[in-house]
Amino acid sequence: MAKLKGSIVFDIEKCKGCGVCVTACPTEVIAMASEVNSKGYNYAEAVNMDACTGCTNCAVVCPDGVITVYRVKI
Amino acid sequence: MADNISVKDIIKPENLVHKRSSVMTDNIMHYCPGCGHGTTHQILAEVIEEMGIQQETIGITPVGCSVLMYNYLDIDMQEAAHGRAPALATAIKRLLPEKYVFTYQGDGDLAAIGTAETIHSCNRGENILIIFINNGIYGMTGGQMAPTTLEGMKSSTTPYGRDVKLMGNPLKITDIVATLPGTYYVTRQSVHKPGNVRKTKKAIRKAFEYQKHNKGTCFIEVVSNCPSGWKMTPVESNKWMEENMFPFYPLGDFKVPEE
Ligand SMILES: Cc1ncc(C[n+]2csc(CCOP(=O)(O)OP(=O)(O)O)c2C)c(N)n1
Ligand code: SF4
Ligand code: SF4
């Protein structure tokens, strides 16, 4: 059966650490990093990329246009 | 393809499904973390890009947190005096009727100081799109009460909550403009969840399509958050908005054209 597999890329410098993407992801791919970007925000990062289906939910709710999403059918 | 496909194999141009719109500039926006202003900017830029109307769109910015919007959308924009965006949009659209003209305004701008401009532009049926960000507060100036502040809602000028006996009732201006014959399409949406963002984007697209056919004023309210003014985390503010704003400002269409 065809399965969707996704991958997300963050523009870390634009992230403000709001956490909205974390709650929008249905497969719990994203968490906040303990590191900060140059603005001092704990940025979002993928901690479970294997679970990403490329649904684009995180990117769609991100106010700062931080996330790029790729998807393949396998 | 094998199930153990690597991240490197997925991240290729041909597999791209979502990226920041090319109509957005590369500037980092000044909005607070998690603010719905940013999300609304992204989808507006996406619609302009998808319709291929970057050169033909003119936006009017308000006074309020989104006053610097022209730094973020790579289109022609004009700043208006506080509340006067629909008047300026009227002039621009009448002089350049082939352009797509929109205003982008907060609730203080649109429903307090600019009430007259809002009502009369809608009543005249100006062929413009009005995008109205309702976060129930004056965000930019430090979270004072707005006409839209809910009964009992705390703000910096209503520290014990809005007392309607003293301060009047919250104003549902979208309900009012929907009754005016000049408005063609009136809807209330939000941008706090993926499904809502997608719906609001569709509404913006529809409004620009109607404008192309000279249908009259389109009015889109976005019930939004102000995490800083409300003194909440972004995620908390979205939950508070669902529980408190949506019962008073229910999402949905007010006026949809019969087609
Ligand atoms: C003539 C005039 N009166 C008052 C102000 C002060 N002022 C600046 S922004 C603002 C209200 C902004 O609130 P809103 O429109 O809700 O937008 P938000 O900042 O919440 O996005 C006010 C009263 C002003 N700049 N000019
Ligand atoms: S929604 Fe965007 S700005 Fe907010 S934490 Fe996620 S990537 Fe960062
Ligand atoms: S003050 Fe409120 S409305 Fe203004 S940018 Fe911050 S969160 Fe958004």
Coordinates of C-alpha atoms and ligand atoms in Angstrom, one line a residue:
Chain A
M1 CA 0.0 0.0 0.0
A2 CA 1.3 3.5 -0.9
K3 CA 2.5 5.4 2.1
L4 CA 3.4 9.1 2.4
K5 CA 6.7 10.1 3.8
G6 CA 7.6 13.6 4.6
S7 CA 10.5 15.8 5.6
I8 CA 10.6 19.3 7.0
V9 CA 13.2 22.0 7.0
F10 CA 13.3 24.9 9.4
D11 CA 14.6 28.4 8.7
I12 CA 15.9 28.6 12.3
E13 CA 16.7 32.3 12.3
K14 CA 13.1 33.2 11.5
C15 CA 11.6 30.9 14.2
K16 CA 10.2 32.7 17.3
G17 CA 9.7 29.5 19.3
C18 CA 5.9 30.0 19.6
G19 CA 5.2 26.3 19.6
V20 CA 2.2 26.5 17.4
C21 CA 3.7 24.0 15.0
V22 CA 4.3 21.5 17.8
T23 CA 0.5 21.3 18.6
A24 CA -0.5 21.3 14.9
C25 CA 1.6 18.2 14.1
P26 CA -0.6 15.1 14.3
T27 CA 2.4 12.7 14.5
E28 CA 4.5 14.6 17.1
V29 CA 7.4 15.2 14.9
I30 CA 8.4 18.6 16.3
A31 CA 9.7 19.8 19.7
M32 CA 11.5 22.9 20.9
A33 CA 15.3 22.9 21.0
S34 CA 17.2 23.7 24.1
E35 CA 19.5 25.8 21.9
V36 CA 18.5 29.3 20.9
N37 CA 18.9 31.3 17.6
S38 CA 20.5 34.7 17.4
K39 CA 17.3 36.4 18.6
G40 CA 17.3 34.2 21.7
Y41 CA 14.4 32.1 20.8
N42 CA 14.3 28.4 21.5
Y43 CA 13.6 27.3 17.9
A44 CA 11.5 24.4 16.7
E45 CA 13.2 21.2 15.4
A46 CA 12.2 17.8 14.1
V47 CA 12.8 15.2 16.8
N48 CA 10.9 12.4 15.1
M49 CA 11.3 12.9 11.4
D50 CA 10.5 9.3 10.7
A51 CA 6.9 9.9 11.7
C52 CA 6.4 12.9 9.3
T53 CA 3.8 12.3 6.6
G54 CA 4.4 15.7 4.9
C55 CA 0.8 16.8 5.7
T56 CA 2.0 20.5 5.8
N57 CA 0.0 21.3 8.9
C58 CA 3.0 22.7 10.8
A59 CA 4.0 24.9 7.9
V60 CA 0.5 26.2 7.3
V61 CA 0.0 27.4 10.9
C62 CA 3.5 28.9 11.3
P63 CA 3.1 32.7 11.5
D64 CA 6.7 33.3 10.4
G65 CA 6.9 31.1 7.3
V66 CA 9.7 29.1 8.9
I67 CA 8.9 25.6 7.6
T68 CA 9.4 24.0 4.1
V69 CA 7.8 20.6 3.6
Y70 CA 8.7 17.8 1.2
R71 CA 6.7 14.7 0.5
V72 CA 7.1 11.4 -1.4
K73 CA 4.8 8.5 -2.0
I74 CA 6.5 5.1 -1.3
Chain B
M1 CA 10.8 2.9 -3.5
A2 CA 12.2 1.3 -0.4
D3 CA 10.5 2.1 3.0
N4 CA 13.8 3.2 4.5
I5 CA 14.1 6.2 2.2
S6 CA 16.4 8.8 3.6
V7 CA 15.7 12.4 4.5
K8 CA 18.2 13.4 1.8
D9 CA 16.1 11.6 -0.9
I10 CA 12.9 13.3 0.3
I11 CA 14.3 16.8 0.4
K12 CA 14.4 17.4 -3.4
P13 CA 12.8 20.2 -5.4
E14 CA 10.4 17.8 -7.1
N15 CA 9.0 16.7 -3.7
L16 CA 8.3 20.2 -2.5
V17 CA 4.8 20.6 -1.1
H18 CA 5.0 23.8 1.0
K19 CA 7.3 26.7 1.2
R20 CA 7.1 30.3 2.2
S21 CA 5.5 32.4 -0.5
S22 CA 7.8 34.3 -2.9
V23 CA 5.6 37.3 -2.3
M24 CA 6.9 37.5 1.3
T25 CA 10.1 39.4 1.6
D26 CA 13.0 37.9 3.5
N27 CA 12.6 40.3 6.4
I28 CA 12.0 38.9 9.9
M29 CA 8.6 40.2 11.0
H30 CA 8.4 42.2 14.2
Y31 CA 5.2 40.4 15.4
C32 CA 5.3 38.7 18.7
P33 CA 5.7 34.9 18.7
G34 CA 2.6 33.1 17.6
C35 CA 0.6 36.2 16.5
G36 CA -2.1 35.6 13.9
H37 CA -1.0 38.7 12.0
G38 CA 2.0 36.7 10.7
T39 CA -0.2 33.7 9.6
T40 CA -2.6 36.0 7.8
H41 CA 0.3 37.7 6.0
Q42 CA 1.6 34.3 4.8
I43 CA -1.7 33.2 3.3
L44 CA -2.4 36.6 1.7
A45 CA 1.0 36.4 0.1
E46 CA 0.3 32.8 -1.1
V47 CA -3.0 33.9 -2.7
I48 CA -1.3 36.8 -4.5
E49 CA 1.4 34.5 -5.7
E50 CA -1.0 31.8 -6.9
M51 CA -3.2 34.2 -8.7
G52 CA -0.2 35.8 -10.3
I53 CA -1.3 39.3 -9.3
Q54 CA 1.8 40.6 -7.5
Q55 CA 2.2 43.5 -9.9
E56 CA -1.5 44.4 -9.8
T57 CA -2.2 44.3 -6.1
I58 CA -2.2 47.4 -3.9
G59 CA -2.6 47.0 -0.1
I60 CA -3.4 49.7 2.5
T61 CA -1.8 49.3 5.9
P62 CA -3.4 50.5 9.1
V63 CA -2.2 52.0 12.3
G64 CA -1.7 49.2 14.7
C65 CA 0.7 46.3 15.0
S66 CA 0.5 45.7 11.2
V67 CA 1.6 49.2 10.4
L68 CA 4.9 47.9 9.0
M69 CA 3.2 45.3 6.8
Y70 CA 4.7 46.9 3.7
N71 CA 8.1 45.6 4.9
Y72 CA 6.8 42.0 4.6
L73 CA 4.7 41.7 1.5
D74 CA 6.6 42.5 -1.7
I75 CA 3.7 44.4 -3.3
D76 CA 2.7 48.1 -3.7
M77 CA 1.4 49.3 -0.3
Q78 CA 0.3 52.6 1.0
E79 CA 0.0 53.6 4.7
A80 CA -3.2 55.3 5.8
A81 CA -3.9 57.5 8.8
H82 CA -5.5 55.6 11.7
G83 CA -8.8 54.1 10.6
R84 CA -8.8 55.7 7.2
A85 CA -7.7 52.7 5.1
P86 CA -11.1 52.1 3.4
A87 CA -11.2 55.7 2.4
L88 CA -7.7 55.5 0.8
A89 CA -8.6 52.2 -0.7
T90 CA -11.7 53.8 -2.2
A91 CA -9.6 56.5 -3.9
I92 CA -7.0 54.1 -5.2
K93 CA -9.5 51.6 -6.6
R94 CA -11.6 54.3 -8.3
L95 CA -8.4 55.8 -9.9
L96 CA -6.9 52.4 -10.8
P97 CA -9.9 50.1 -11.2
E98 CA -7.9 47.4 -12.8
K99 CA -5.8 46.9 -9.6
Y100 CA -6.7 44.5 -6.8
V101 CA -7.1 46.7 -3.7
F102 CA -7.3 45.5 -0.1
T103 CA -7.1 47.0 3.3
Y104 CA -5.7 45.2 6.3
Q105 CA -6.9 46.5 9.7
G106 CA -7.1 45.7 13.4
D107 CA -10.2 46.1 15.5
G108 CA -9.0 49.4 17.0
D109 CA -8.3 50.8 13.5
L110 CA -11.4 49.4 11.8
A111 CA -14.1 49.3 14.6
A112 CA -13.1 52.3 16.7
I113 CA -11.5 55.3 15.1
G114 CA -12.3 54.0 11.6
T115 CA -15.9 53.0 12.1
A116 CA -17.3 55.7 9.8
E117 CA -14.9 54.8 6.9
T118 CA -15.7 51.1 7.4
I119 CA -19.5 51.5 7.4
H120 CA -19.6 54.0 4.5
S121 CA -17.2 52.1 2.2
C122 CA -19.2 48.9 2.7
N123 CA -22.4 50.8 2.2
R124 CA -21.2 52.4 -1.0
G125 CA -20.2 48.9 -2.1
E126 CA -16.6 49.9 -2.9
N127 CA -15.0 47.2 -5.0
I128 CA -12.3 46.4 -2.4
L129 CA -11.4 43.7 0.0
I130 CA -11.3 44.5 3.7
I131 CA -9.3 42.1 5.9
F132 CA -10.2 42.7 9.6
I133 CA -8.0 41.2 12.3
N134 CA -10.1 41.0 15.5
N135 CA -7.9 40.3 18.5
G136 CA -10.3 42.0 21.0
I137 CA -7.7 44.6 22.0
Y138 CA -5.4 47.4 21.0
G139 CA -2.2 45.3 20.6
M140 CA 0.3 47.9 19.5
T141 CA -0.3 50.4 22.2
G142 CA -0.2 48.0 25.1
G143 CA -3.4 46.0 25.2
Q144 CA -6.1 48.7 25.9
M145 CA -9.8 47.9 25.6
A146 CA -11.1 47.9 22.0
P147 CA -14.8 48.1 20.9
T148 CA -14.5 44.4 20.4
T149 CA -13.2 43.5 23.9
L150 CA -15.5 40.8 25.4
E151 CA -17.7 41.4 28.4
G152 CA -15.6 40.7 31.5
M153 CA -12.3 40.5 29.4
K154 CA -9.3 42.0 31.1
S155 CA -7.2 44.6 29.3
S156 CA -4.8 47.3 30.5
T157 CA -7.7 49.8 30.7
T158 CA -10.2 47.3 32.1
P159 CA -8.0 45.5 34.7
Y160 CA -11.1 44.1 36.4
G161 CA -12.7 43.1 33.1
R162 CA -15.0 45.0 30.7
D163 CA -18.1 46.2 32.6
V164 CA -20.7 46.7 29.9
K165 CA -22.8 49.0 32.1
L166 CA -20.0 51.4 32.1
M167 CA -18.2 50.7 28.8
G168 CA -20.9 49.5 26.5
N169 CA -21.2 46.1 24.8
P170 CA -18.6 44.6 22.5
L171 CA -19.3 45.6 18.9
K172 CA -20.0 43.0 16.2
I173 CA -19.1 45.1 13.3
T174 CA -19.0 42.2 10.9
D175 CA -22.7 41.5 11.6
I176 CA -23.4 45.2 10.9
V177 CA -21.6 45.4 7.5
A178 CA -23.3 42.1 6.4
T179 CA -26.6 43.9 6.6
L180 CA -25.5 46.7 4.1
P181 CA -26.5 46.2 0.5
G182 CA -23.0 47.2 -0.7
T183 CA -21.3 44.2 0.7
Y184 CA -21.1 41.1 -1.5
Y185 CA -19.2 38.6 0.5
V186 CA -18.8 38.7 4.3
T187 CA -17.3 35.9 6.4
R188 CA -15.6 35.4 9.8
Q189 CA -12.7 33.0 10.0
S190 CA -9.6 32.3 12.1
V191 CA -5.9 31.2 11.5
H192 CA -5.1 29.3 14.6
K193 CA -5.3 25.7 13.3
P194 CA -4.3 24.3 9.9
G195 CA -7.9 23.7 8.8
N196 CA -8.9 27.3 9.7
V197 CA -5.8 28.7 7.9
R198 CA -6.8 26.8 4.7
K199 CA -10.4 28.1 4.9
T200 CA -9.3 31.7 5.4
K201 CA -6.9 31.4 2.5
K202 CA -9.8 30.1 0.3
A203 CA -11.9 33.1 1.5
I204 CA -9.2 35.6 0.5
R205 CA -8.9 33.9 -2.9
K206 CA -12.7 34.1 -3.4
A207 CA -12.7 37.8 -2.4
F208 CA -10.1 38.7 -5.0
E209 CA -12.0 36.7 -7.7
Y210 CA -15.1 38.6 -6.9
Q211 CA -13.2 41.9 -7.0
K212 CA -12.1 41.0 -10.5
H213 CA -15.7 40.8 -11.5
N214 CA -16.6 44.2 -9.8
K215 CA -19.0 42.6 -7.3
G216 CA -18.7 45.0 -4.4
T217 CA -17.1 45.0 -1.0
C218 CA -15.7 41.8 0.4
F219 CA -15.2 41.7 4.1
I220 CA -13.2 39.0 5.9
E221 CA -12.9 39.0 9.7
V222 CA -10.1 36.9 11.2
V223 CA -10.7 36.3 14.8
S224 CA -7.2 36.3 16.1
N225 CA -5.0 36.2 19.2
C226 CA -2.7 38.7 20.9
P227 CA -0.6 36.6 23.2
S228 CA 1.3 39.6 24.5
G229 CA -1.7 41.8 25.2
W230 CA -3.6 38.8 26.6
K231 CA -0.6 37.8 28.7
M232 CA -0.6 34.2 27.6
T233 CA 1.7 31.9 25.7
P234 CA 0.7 31.6 22.0
V235 CA -0.7 28.1 22.5
E236 CA -2.7 29.2 25.5
S237 CA -4.0 32.2 23.7
N238 CA -5.3 30.0 20.9
K239 CA -7.1 27.9 23.4
W240 CA -8.5 30.9 25.2
M241 CA -9.7 32.3 21.9
E242 CA -11.6 29.1 21.1
E243 CA -13.2 29.1 24.5
N244 CA -14.0 32.8 24.9
M245 CA -13.9 34.6 21.5
F246 CA -15.6 32.0 19.3
P247 CA -18.8 31.7 21.4
F248 CA -19.3 35.5 21.0
Y249 CA -17.7 35.8 17.5
P250 CA -18.8 32.5 15.9
L251 CA -16.9 31.5 12.8
G252 CA -18.7 31.2 9.5
D253 CA -20.2 33.0 6.5
F254 CA -22.5 35.9 6.9
K255 CA -23.2 36.7 3.3
V256 CA -22.3 34.4 0.4
P257 CA -23.2 35.2 -3.2
E258 CA -25.9 33.1 -4.8
E259 CA -24.3 31.4 -7.8
Ligands
LIG1 C1 -5.0 59.3 15.5 C2 -4.4 58.3 16.4 N1 -5.0 57.9 17.5 C3 -4.5 57.0 18.3 C4 -3.3 56.4 18.0 C5 -2.7 55.4 18.9 N2 -2.9 54.0 18.4 C6 -1.9 53.4 17.7 S1 -2.3 51.8 17.3 C7 -3.8 51.9 18.1 C8 -4.7 50.8 18.1 C9 -4.3 49.5 17.5 O1 -5.1 48.5 17.7 P1 -5.7 47.5 16.6 O2 -6.3 48.3 15.5 O3 -6.7 46.6 17.3 O4 -4.5 46.7 16.0 P2 -3.5 45.7 16.7 O5 -2.4 46.5 17.2 O6 -4.2 45.0 17.8 O7 -3.2 44.8 15.6 C10 -3.9 53.2 18.6 C11 -5.1 53.6 19.4 C12 -2.7 56.8 16.8 N3 -1.6 56.2 16.3 N4 -3.3 57.8 16.0
SF4_2 S1 5.2 27.8 14.4 FE1 7.0 28.6 13.2 S2 7.8 30.3 14.6 FE2 6.4 29.0 15.8 S3 7.8 27.5 16.8 FE3 7.0 26.5 14.9 S4 8.6 27.0 13.3 FE4 9.0 28.4 15.1
SF4_3 S1 1.1 43.0 20.4 FE1 -0.5 41.4 20.0 S2 -1.3 41.9 18.0 FE2 0.6 43.0 18.2 S3 2.2 41.7 17.3 FE3 2.1 41.3 19.5 S4 0.7 39.6 19.7 FE4 0.4 40.4 17.7

